Short mmCIF file of N, CA and C and ligand atoms in Angstrom, two decimals:
data_model
loop_
_atom_site.label_atom_id
_atom_site.label_comp_id
_atom_site.label_asym_id
_atom_site.label_seq_id
_atom_site.Cartn_x
_atom_site.Cartn_y
_atom_site.Cartn_z
N MET M 1 244.80 84.75 39.51
CA MET M 1 243.97 85.32 40.58
C MET M 1 242.54 85.52 40.08
N LYS M 2 242.44 86.10 38.88
CA LYS M 2 241.11 86.33 38.30
C LYS M 2 240.38 85.01 38.14
N LYS M 3 241.12 84.00 37.69
CA LYS M 3 240.54 82.70 37.45
C LYS M 3 239.99 82.13 38.76
N LEU M 4 240.74 82.34 39.82
CA LEU M 4 240.33 81.88 41.14
C LEU M 4 239.04 82.55 41.57
N ASN M 5 238.99 83.87 41.40
CA ASN M 5 237.78 84.63 41.73
C ASN M 5 236.59 84.08 40.98
N PHE M 6 236.84 83.81 39.73
CA PHE M 6 235.79 83.34 38.84
C PHE M 6 235.24 82.00 39.35
N LEU M 7 236.16 81.10 39.69
CA LEU M 7 235.75 79.78 40.19
C LEU M 7 234.98 79.93 41.49
N PHE M 8 235.49 80.79 42.34
CA PHE M 8 234.86 81.03 43.64
C PHE M 8 233.43 81.52 43.44
N PHE M 9 233.27 82.39 42.47
CA PHE M 9 231.95 82.94 42.21
C PHE M 9 230.98 81.86 41.73
N ILE M 10 231.49 81.00 40.84
CA ILE M 10 230.65 79.90 40.33
C ILE M 10 230.18 79.04 41.50
N VAL M 11 231.10 78.74 42.42
CA VAL M 11 230.76 77.92 43.56
C VAL M 11 229.71 78.63 44.41
N LEU M 12 229.93 79.91 44.65
CA LEU M 12 228.99 80.70 45.45
C LEU M 12 227.60 80.69 44.84
N ILE M 13 227.55 80.98 43.55
CA ILE M 13 226.28 81.04 42.84
C ILE M 13 225.57 79.70 42.92
N SER M 14 226.32 78.61 42.72
CA SER M 14 225.64 77.33 42.68
C SER M 14 225.18 76.93 44.07
N LEU M 15 225.85 77.40 45.11
CA LEU M 15 225.44 77.06 46.47
C LEU M 15 224.28 77.92 46.95
N PHE M 16 224.43 79.24 46.80
CA PHE M 16 223.49 80.14 47.48
C PHE M 16 222.70 81.04 46.54
N GLY M 17 223.23 81.30 45.39
CA GLY M 17 222.64 82.33 44.55
C GLY M 17 221.32 81.92 43.95
N CYS M 18 220.69 82.85 43.25
CA CYS M 18 219.46 82.54 42.55
C CYS M 18 219.84 81.71 41.35
N GLU M 19 218.87 80.90 40.87
CA GLU M 19 219.19 80.08 39.71
C GLU M 19 219.38 80.94 38.47
N ILE M 20 220.41 80.61 37.74
CA ILE M 20 220.70 81.36 36.52
C ILE M 20 220.48 80.44 35.33
N LYS M 21 219.84 80.96 34.29
CA LYS M 21 219.57 80.12 33.12
C LYS M 21 220.87 79.74 32.44
N LYS M 22 220.87 78.54 31.82
CA LYS M 22 222.07 78.03 31.14
C LYS M 22 222.62 79.03 30.14
N GLU M 23 221.74 79.62 29.31
CA GLU M 23 222.21 80.55 28.27
C GLU M 23 222.92 81.74 28.93
N ASP M 24 222.36 82.19 30.05
CA ASP M 24 222.97 83.32 30.74
C ASP M 24 224.36 82.96 31.22
N MET M 25 224.50 81.71 31.70
CA MET M 25 225.79 81.24 32.18
C MET M 25 226.80 81.32 31.06
N ASN M 26 226.40 80.82 29.85
CA ASN M 26 227.32 80.82 28.73
C ASN M 26 227.69 82.23 28.34
N LYS M 27 226.69 83.10 28.34
CA LYS M 27 226.95 84.49 27.99
C LYS M 27 227.96 85.08 28.97
N GLN M 28 227.75 84.74 30.25
CA GLN M 28 228.62 85.31 31.27
C GLN M 28 230.05 84.79 31.16
N LYS M 29 230.18 83.54 30.66
CA LYS M 29 231.53 83.00 30.50
C LYS M 29 232.31 83.80 29.47
N GLU M 30 231.58 84.30 28.47
CA GLU M 30 232.24 85.09 27.43
C GLU M 30 232.71 86.43 27.97
N VAL M 31 232.02 86.95 28.95
CA VAL M 31 232.41 88.26 29.48
C VAL M 31 232.98 88.10 30.89
N LYS M 32 233.97 87.23 30.98
CA LYS M 32 234.61 86.93 32.26
C LYS M 32 234.96 88.18 33.06
N GLU M 33 235.49 89.17 32.37
CA GLU M 33 235.93 90.39 33.04
C GLU M 33 234.80 91.00 33.87
N GLU M 34 233.66 91.18 33.22
CA GLU M 34 232.50 91.77 33.91
C GLU M 34 232.05 90.86 35.05
N PHE M 35 232.13 89.57 34.77
CA PHE M 35 231.67 88.55 35.69
C PHE M 35 232.43 88.67 37.02
N VAL M 36 233.74 88.86 36.91
CA VAL M 36 234.57 88.96 38.10
C VAL M 36 234.19 90.19 38.91
N MET M 37 233.73 91.21 38.20
CA MET M 37 233.41 92.47 38.89
C MET M 37 231.95 92.52 39.38
N TYR M 38 231.28 91.38 39.38
CA TYR M 38 229.90 91.29 39.87
C TYR M 38 229.75 91.94 41.24
N THR M 39 228.78 92.83 41.36
CA THR M 39 228.50 93.39 42.68
C THR M 39 227.08 92.99 43.08
N PRO M 40 226.94 92.45 44.28
CA PRO M 40 225.61 92.02 44.72
C PRO M 40 224.67 93.21 44.90
N SER M 41 223.37 92.98 44.67
CA SER M 41 222.38 94.05 44.82
C SER M 41 222.20 94.41 46.30
N GLU M 42 221.57 95.55 46.52
CA GLU M 42 221.25 96.00 47.88
C GLU M 42 220.44 94.92 48.61
N MET M 43 219.46 94.33 47.88
CA MET M 43 218.61 93.30 48.49
C MET M 43 219.42 92.06 48.85
N THR M 44 220.36 91.66 47.99
CA THR M 44 221.19 90.49 48.27
C THR M 44 221.96 90.70 49.58
N LEU M 45 222.52 91.89 49.75
CA LEU M 45 223.29 92.17 50.97
C LEU M 45 222.38 92.14 52.20
N LEU M 46 221.18 92.71 52.03
CA LEU M 46 220.21 92.73 53.12
C LEU M 46 219.80 91.31 53.51
N MET M 47 219.58 90.49 52.50
CA MET M 47 219.17 89.09 52.73
C MET M 47 220.27 88.31 53.45
N ARG M 48 221.52 88.53 53.04
CA ARG M 48 222.63 87.81 53.70
C ARG M 48 222.71 88.20 55.16
N ASP M 49 222.53 89.49 55.43
CA ASP M 49 222.55 90.04 56.78
C ASP M 49 221.41 89.40 57.60
N MET M 50 220.22 89.33 56.97
CA MET M 50 219.05 88.79 57.64
C MET M 50 219.23 87.29 57.93
N PHE M 51 219.87 86.60 56.99
CA PHE M 51 220.13 85.17 57.18
C PHE M 51 220.98 84.96 58.44
N VAL M 52 222.04 85.76 58.58
CA VAL M 52 222.93 85.64 59.74
C VAL M 52 222.15 85.95 61.03
N PHE M 53 221.29 86.98 60.97
CA PHE M 53 220.48 87.32 62.15
C PHE M 53 219.58 86.15 62.55
N GLN M 54 218.94 85.52 61.56
CA GLN M 54 218.02 84.41 61.87
C GLN M 54 218.77 83.17 62.35
N GLU M 55 219.99 83.00 61.89
CA GLU M 55 220.80 81.89 62.39
C GLU M 55 221.08 82.08 63.89
N ALA M 56 221.39 83.33 64.26
CA ALA M 56 221.64 83.65 65.67
C ALA M 56 220.36 83.46 66.49
N SER M 57 219.21 83.86 65.92
CA SER M 57 217.93 83.69 66.62
C SER M 57 217.66 82.21 66.88
N LYS M 58 217.92 81.40 65.85
CA LYS M 58 217.70 79.95 66.01
C LYS M 58 218.51 79.42 67.20
N LYS M 59 219.78 79.81 67.28
CA LYS M 59 220.64 79.34 68.38
C LYS M 59 220.06 79.74 69.74
N LEU M 60 219.61 81.01 69.83
CA LEU M 60 219.04 81.49 71.09
C LEU M 60 217.81 80.67 71.48
N ILE M 61 216.93 80.44 70.50
CA ILE M 61 215.69 79.70 70.79
C ILE M 61 216.03 78.27 71.23
N GLU M 62 217.00 77.67 70.55
CA GLU M 62 217.39 76.29 70.91
C GLU M 62 217.94 76.20 72.34
N LYS M 63 218.51 77.33 72.80
CA LYS M 63 219.02 77.37 74.19
C LYS M 63 217.92 77.67 75.19
N GLY M 64 216.70 77.91 74.68
CA GLY M 64 215.59 78.21 75.57
C GLY M 64 215.40 79.69 75.84
N ALA M 65 216.11 80.56 75.09
CA ALA M 65 215.96 82.02 75.27
C ALA M 65 215.05 82.58 74.17
N LEU M 66 214.69 83.85 74.32
CA LEU M 66 213.93 84.53 73.26
C LEU M 66 214.92 85.22 72.33
N PRO M 67 214.63 85.28 71.03
CA PRO M 67 215.55 85.95 70.10
C PRO M 67 215.50 87.47 70.28
N LYS M 68 216.54 88.16 69.76
CA LYS M 68 216.54 89.63 69.78
C LYS M 68 215.42 90.13 68.89
N LYS M 69 214.92 91.35 69.19
CA LYS M 69 213.86 91.96 68.36
C LYS M 69 214.40 92.17 66.94
N PHE M 70 213.52 92.01 65.99
CA PHE M 70 213.86 92.16 64.58
C PHE M 70 214.38 93.58 64.30
N PRO M 71 215.62 93.71 63.79
CA PRO M 71 216.18 95.05 63.59
C PRO M 71 215.45 95.84 62.50
N GLU M 72 215.28 97.14 62.77
CA GLU M 72 214.58 98.05 61.85
C GLU M 72 215.16 98.02 60.44
N ARG M 73 216.49 97.84 60.35
CA ARG M 73 217.11 97.95 59.03
C ARG M 73 216.55 96.95 58.01
N PHE M 74 216.01 95.84 58.51
CA PHE M 74 215.47 94.85 57.57
C PHE M 74 214.15 95.30 56.94
N LYS M 75 213.55 96.34 57.50
CA LYS M 75 212.30 96.84 56.92
C LYS M 75 212.53 97.38 55.51
N GLN M 76 213.79 97.58 55.17
CA GLN M 76 214.12 98.06 53.82
C GLN M 76 213.79 97.06 52.71
N ILE M 77 213.37 95.86 53.08
CA ILE M 77 212.97 94.89 52.05
C ILE M 77 211.92 95.49 51.12
N HIS M 78 211.08 96.37 51.69
CA HIS M 78 210.04 97.00 50.89
C HIS M 78 210.60 97.81 49.73
N THR M 79 211.80 98.37 49.90
CA THR M 79 212.29 99.31 48.89
C THR M 79 213.66 98.95 48.32
N ALA M 80 214.40 98.05 48.96
CA ALA M 80 215.78 97.79 48.54
C ALA M 80 215.86 97.44 47.06
N GLU M 81 216.90 97.92 46.44
CA GLU M 81 217.08 97.71 45.00
C GLU M 81 217.40 96.23 44.75
N LEU M 82 216.73 95.67 43.73
CA LEU M 82 216.86 94.24 43.41
C LEU M 82 217.73 94.04 42.17
N SER M 83 218.25 92.81 41.99
CA SER M 83 218.92 92.49 40.72
C SER M 83 217.91 92.63 39.58
N ASP M 84 218.43 92.77 38.38
CA ASP M 84 217.58 93.05 37.21
C ASP M 84 216.41 92.08 37.01
N GLN M 85 216.62 90.80 37.34
CA GLN M 85 215.56 89.83 37.01
C GLN M 85 214.35 89.89 37.95
N PHE M 86 214.43 90.68 39.03
CA PHE M 86 213.30 90.76 39.98
C PHE M 86 212.71 92.18 40.04
N THR M 87 211.42 92.26 40.42
CA THR M 87 210.81 93.58 40.62
C THR M 87 209.96 93.57 41.89
N HIS M 88 209.70 94.76 42.42
CA HIS M 88 208.80 94.89 43.57
C HIS M 88 207.36 94.88 43.05
N ASN M 89 206.92 93.78 42.46
CA ASN M 89 205.54 93.73 41.95
C ASN M 89 204.57 93.41 43.10
N THR M 90 203.29 93.30 42.75
CA THR M 90 202.27 93.10 43.80
C THR M 90 202.54 91.82 44.58
N SER M 91 202.90 90.76 43.87
CA SER M 91 203.15 89.50 44.54
C SER M 91 204.31 89.67 45.54
N PHE M 92 205.35 90.34 45.11
CA PHE M 92 206.50 90.57 46.00
C PHE M 92 206.08 91.35 47.24
N GLN M 93 205.26 92.40 47.04
CA GLN M 93 204.79 93.21 48.18
C GLN M 93 203.96 92.37 49.14
N ASN M 94 203.11 91.49 48.57
CA ASN M 94 202.28 90.64 49.42
C ASN M 94 203.13 89.70 50.28
N PHE M 95 204.15 89.11 49.65
CA PHE M 95 205.03 88.22 50.41
C PHE M 95 205.81 88.99 51.48
N THR M 96 206.18 90.22 51.15
CA THR M 96 206.90 91.04 52.13
C THR M 96 205.99 91.33 53.32
N ASN M 97 204.71 91.68 53.04
CA ASN M 97 203.77 91.99 54.13
C ASN M 97 203.52 90.77 55.01
N LEU M 98 203.35 89.61 54.36
CA LEU M 98 203.14 88.37 55.10
C LEU M 98 204.34 88.09 56.01
N TYR M 99 205.52 88.25 55.45
CA TYR M 99 206.74 88.01 56.21
C TYR M 99 206.80 88.92 57.44
N PHE M 100 206.51 90.22 57.25
CA PHE M 100 206.58 91.15 58.38
C PHE M 100 205.50 90.87 59.43
N ARG M 101 204.33 90.39 59.01
CA ARG M 101 203.29 90.03 59.99
C ARG M 101 203.80 88.88 60.86
N ASN M 102 204.43 87.90 60.20
CA ASN M 102 204.95 86.75 60.96
C ASN M 102 206.10 87.15 61.87
N ILE M 103 206.91 88.11 61.41
CA ILE M 103 208.01 88.59 62.24
C ILE M 103 207.46 89.33 63.47
N GLU M 104 206.35 90.06 63.29
CA GLU M 104 205.73 90.77 64.40
C GLU M 104 205.25 89.77 65.45
N ASN M 105 204.62 88.68 64.99
CA ASN M 105 204.19 87.62 65.91
C ASN M 105 205.38 87.01 66.64
N LEU M 106 206.47 86.83 65.90
CA LEU M 106 207.68 86.25 66.50
C LEU M 106 208.21 87.18 67.60
N ASP M 107 208.23 88.48 67.32
CA ASP M 107 208.72 89.45 68.30
C ASP M 107 207.84 89.48 69.55
N ASN M 108 206.56 89.11 69.41
CA ASN M 108 205.66 89.13 70.57
C ASN M 108 205.50 87.75 71.20
N SER M 109 206.42 86.84 70.89
CA SER M 109 206.28 85.46 71.37
C SER M 109 206.59 85.31 72.85
N THR M 110 206.03 84.24 73.41
CA THR M 110 206.43 83.80 74.75
C THR M 110 207.38 82.62 74.55
N LYS M 111 208.00 82.16 75.61
CA LYS M 111 208.91 81.02 75.47
C LYS M 111 208.18 79.78 74.96
N GLU M 112 206.87 79.72 75.23
CA GLU M 112 206.09 78.56 74.78
C GLU M 112 205.82 78.63 73.27
N SER M 113 205.59 79.85 72.77
CA SER M 113 205.16 79.95 71.36
C SER M 113 206.30 80.28 70.40
N VAL M 114 207.50 80.57 70.96
CA VAL M 114 208.55 81.15 70.11
C VAL M 114 209.03 80.21 69.01
N LYS M 115 209.14 78.92 69.32
CA LYS M 115 209.67 77.99 68.33
C LYS M 115 208.72 77.90 67.13
N ASN M 116 207.45 77.76 67.45
CA ASN M 116 206.44 77.68 66.40
C ASN M 116 206.41 78.96 65.56
N ASN M 117 206.45 80.11 66.23
CA ASN M 117 206.40 81.39 65.52
C ASN M 117 207.66 81.62 64.66
N PHE M 118 208.78 81.14 65.16
CA PHE M 118 210.03 81.26 64.38
C PHE M 118 209.90 80.44 63.09
N ASN M 119 209.44 79.20 63.22
CA ASN M 119 209.31 78.35 62.04
C ASN M 119 208.32 78.94 61.03
N ILE M 120 207.24 79.55 61.53
CA ILE M 120 206.27 80.18 60.61
C ILE M 120 206.93 81.33 59.85
N ALA M 121 207.75 82.11 60.56
CA ALA M 121 208.46 83.22 59.90
C ALA M 121 209.40 82.68 58.82
N ILE M 122 210.14 81.63 59.15
CA ILE M 122 211.08 81.06 58.16
C ILE M 122 210.31 80.47 56.97
N GLN M 123 209.14 79.89 57.26
CA GLN M 123 208.31 79.38 56.14
C GLN M 123 207.94 80.51 55.19
N SER M 124 207.78 81.73 55.74
CA SER M 124 207.42 82.82 54.83
C SER M 124 208.62 83.35 54.05
N CYS M 125 209.84 83.12 54.54
CA CYS M 125 211.03 83.36 53.69
C CYS M 125 210.93 82.41 52.50
N ILE M 126 210.66 81.13 52.82
CA ILE M 126 210.66 80.09 51.79
C ILE M 126 209.55 80.34 50.77
N ALA M 127 208.36 80.74 51.27
CA ALA M 127 207.23 80.99 50.37
C ALA M 127 207.60 82.06 49.34
N CYS M 128 208.22 83.14 49.77
CA CYS M 128 208.60 84.18 48.82
C CYS M 128 209.68 83.66 47.87
N HIS M 129 210.62 82.94 48.41
CA HIS M 129 211.72 82.43 47.58
C HIS M 129 211.23 81.48 46.49
N LYS M 130 210.17 80.72 46.77
CA LYS M 130 209.64 79.80 45.76
C LYS M 130 209.17 80.56 44.52
N THR M 131 208.74 81.82 44.73
CA THR M 131 208.21 82.60 43.60
C THR M 131 209.27 83.51 42.99
N THR M 132 210.44 83.62 43.63
CA THR M 132 211.44 84.56 43.13
C THR M 132 212.79 83.91 42.94
N CYS M 133 213.47 83.66 44.04
CA CYS M 133 214.88 83.31 44.00
C CYS M 133 215.02 81.93 44.64
N THR M 134 214.98 80.86 43.82
CA THR M 134 214.89 79.51 44.36
C THR M 134 216.23 78.97 44.88
N GLY M 135 217.33 79.55 44.43
CA GLY M 135 218.67 79.05 44.79
C GLY M 135 218.90 78.78 46.27
N PRO M 136 218.61 79.75 47.16
CA PRO M 136 218.97 79.56 48.58
C PRO M 136 217.97 78.74 49.41
N ILE M 137 216.92 78.17 48.80
CA ILE M 137 215.86 77.54 49.60
C ILE M 137 216.40 76.42 50.51
N THR M 138 217.26 75.56 49.97
CA THR M 138 217.80 74.45 50.78
C THR M 138 218.50 75.00 52.02
N ARG M 139 219.23 76.10 51.80
CA ARG M 139 219.96 76.72 52.90
C ARG M 139 219.00 77.33 53.93
N ILE M 140 217.94 77.97 53.44
CA ILE M 140 216.97 78.60 54.36
C ILE M 140 216.24 77.53 55.17
N LYS M 141 215.93 76.40 54.52
CA LYS M 141 215.23 75.32 55.24
C LYS M 141 216.01 74.84 56.45
N LYS M 142 217.34 74.95 56.39
CA LYS M 142 218.17 74.51 57.52
C LYS M 142 217.96 75.39 58.75
N LEU M 143 217.34 76.57 58.56
CA LEU M 143 217.06 77.44 59.71
C LEU M 143 215.89 76.90 60.54
N LEU M 144 215.04 76.08 59.93
CA LEU M 144 213.86 75.57 60.64
C LEU M 144 214.30 74.77 61.87
N ILE M 145 213.57 74.97 62.97
CA ILE M 145 213.90 74.26 64.22
C ILE M 145 213.03 73.00 64.32
N GLU M 146 213.70 71.86 64.55
CA GLU M 146 212.92 70.60 64.59
C GLU M 146 212.25 70.37 65.93
C1 HEC G 1 209.42 89.08 49.77
C2 HEC G 1 210.29 88.07 49.27
C3 HEC G 1 211.42 87.52 50.10
C4 HEC G 1 211.41 87.23 51.44
C5 HEC G 1 210.28 87.36 52.44
C6 HEC G 1 212.73 86.73 51.75
N1 HEC G 1 213.52 86.74 50.63
FE1 HEC G 1 215.50 86.23 50.52
N2 HEC G 1 215.57 86.90 48.60
C7 HEC G 1 214.51 87.38 47.87
C8 HEC G 1 214.98 87.83 46.58
C9 HEC G 1 214.15 88.43 45.46
C10 HEC G 1 216.39 87.61 46.55
C11 HEC G 1 217.36 87.97 45.43
C12 HEC G 1 217.79 89.42 45.60
C13 HEC G 1 218.48 89.97 44.38
O1 HEC G 1 219.04 89.18 43.60
O2 HEC G 1 218.46 91.19 44.23
C14 HEC G 1 216.73 86.99 47.83
C15 HEC G 1 217.99 86.56 48.20
C16 HEC G 1 218.29 85.83 49.34
C17 HEC G 1 219.54 85.17 49.63
C18 HEC G 1 220.69 85.06 48.67
C19 HEC G 1 221.73 86.08 48.87
C20 HEC G 1 222.92 85.72 47.97
O3 HEC G 1 223.98 85.52 48.55
O4 HEC G 1 222.76 85.63 46.74
C21 HEC G 1 219.42 84.58 50.86
C22 HEC G 1 220.47 83.73 51.59
C23 HEC G 1 218.10 84.88 51.34
N3 HEC G 1 217.43 85.64 50.40
C24 HEC G 1 217.61 84.46 52.57
C25 HEC G 1 216.36 84.85 53.08
C26 HEC G 1 215.93 84.55 54.44
C27 HEC G 1 216.72 83.77 55.48
C28 HEC G 1 214.67 85.09 54.57
C29 HEC G 1 213.79 85.13 55.77
C30 HEC G 1 214.42 85.42 57.06
C31 HEC G 1 214.33 85.69 53.28
N4 HEC G 1 215.37 85.51 52.42
C32 HEC G 1 213.10 86.30 53.01
C33 HEC G 1 213.20 87.43 48.29
C34 HEC G 1 212.76 87.23 49.59
#
């Protein structure tokens, strides 16, 4: 069972997680026990939640509707606790502010401007991810509406 969990985690990490250095991977293999007990950070949980919300927004926009207003709980990006390798430094704060400005524009969209504003907001997810957590970028790009 433990072995299964371990494999599942490797698959998860390689699909969606942030990139982990090779040496770290080897170190983690030695401490399998701890590895199995990995708990995602507050920010990781928030991001997964936000991903699901944006997926639903994309579907609504594709149907010609306006998406739901951005939920207040996501404002916690400013303070949510991060995994050890990341910090709320100035660059991170700037990307967060840019993202929220774009989300505000998205919330004030008309049916004519919503698709464009949605894509701009998703681009700002990607912009921040390029400087922090590159793993999920391919997945985030799939949110873009063609
Ligand atoms: C200000 C920077 C920033 C913005 C903006 C941002 N992210 Fe993230 N995201 C991160 C960081 C940093 C992590 C890693 C969190 C950690 O490890 O604690 C992360 C993690 C993730 C994860 C991985 C969760 C996992 O399972 O490991 C997903 C998926 C994700 N973000 C999607 C999004 C989406 C979708 C958006 C836009 C709607 C977005 N992010 C906007 C910085 C950002």
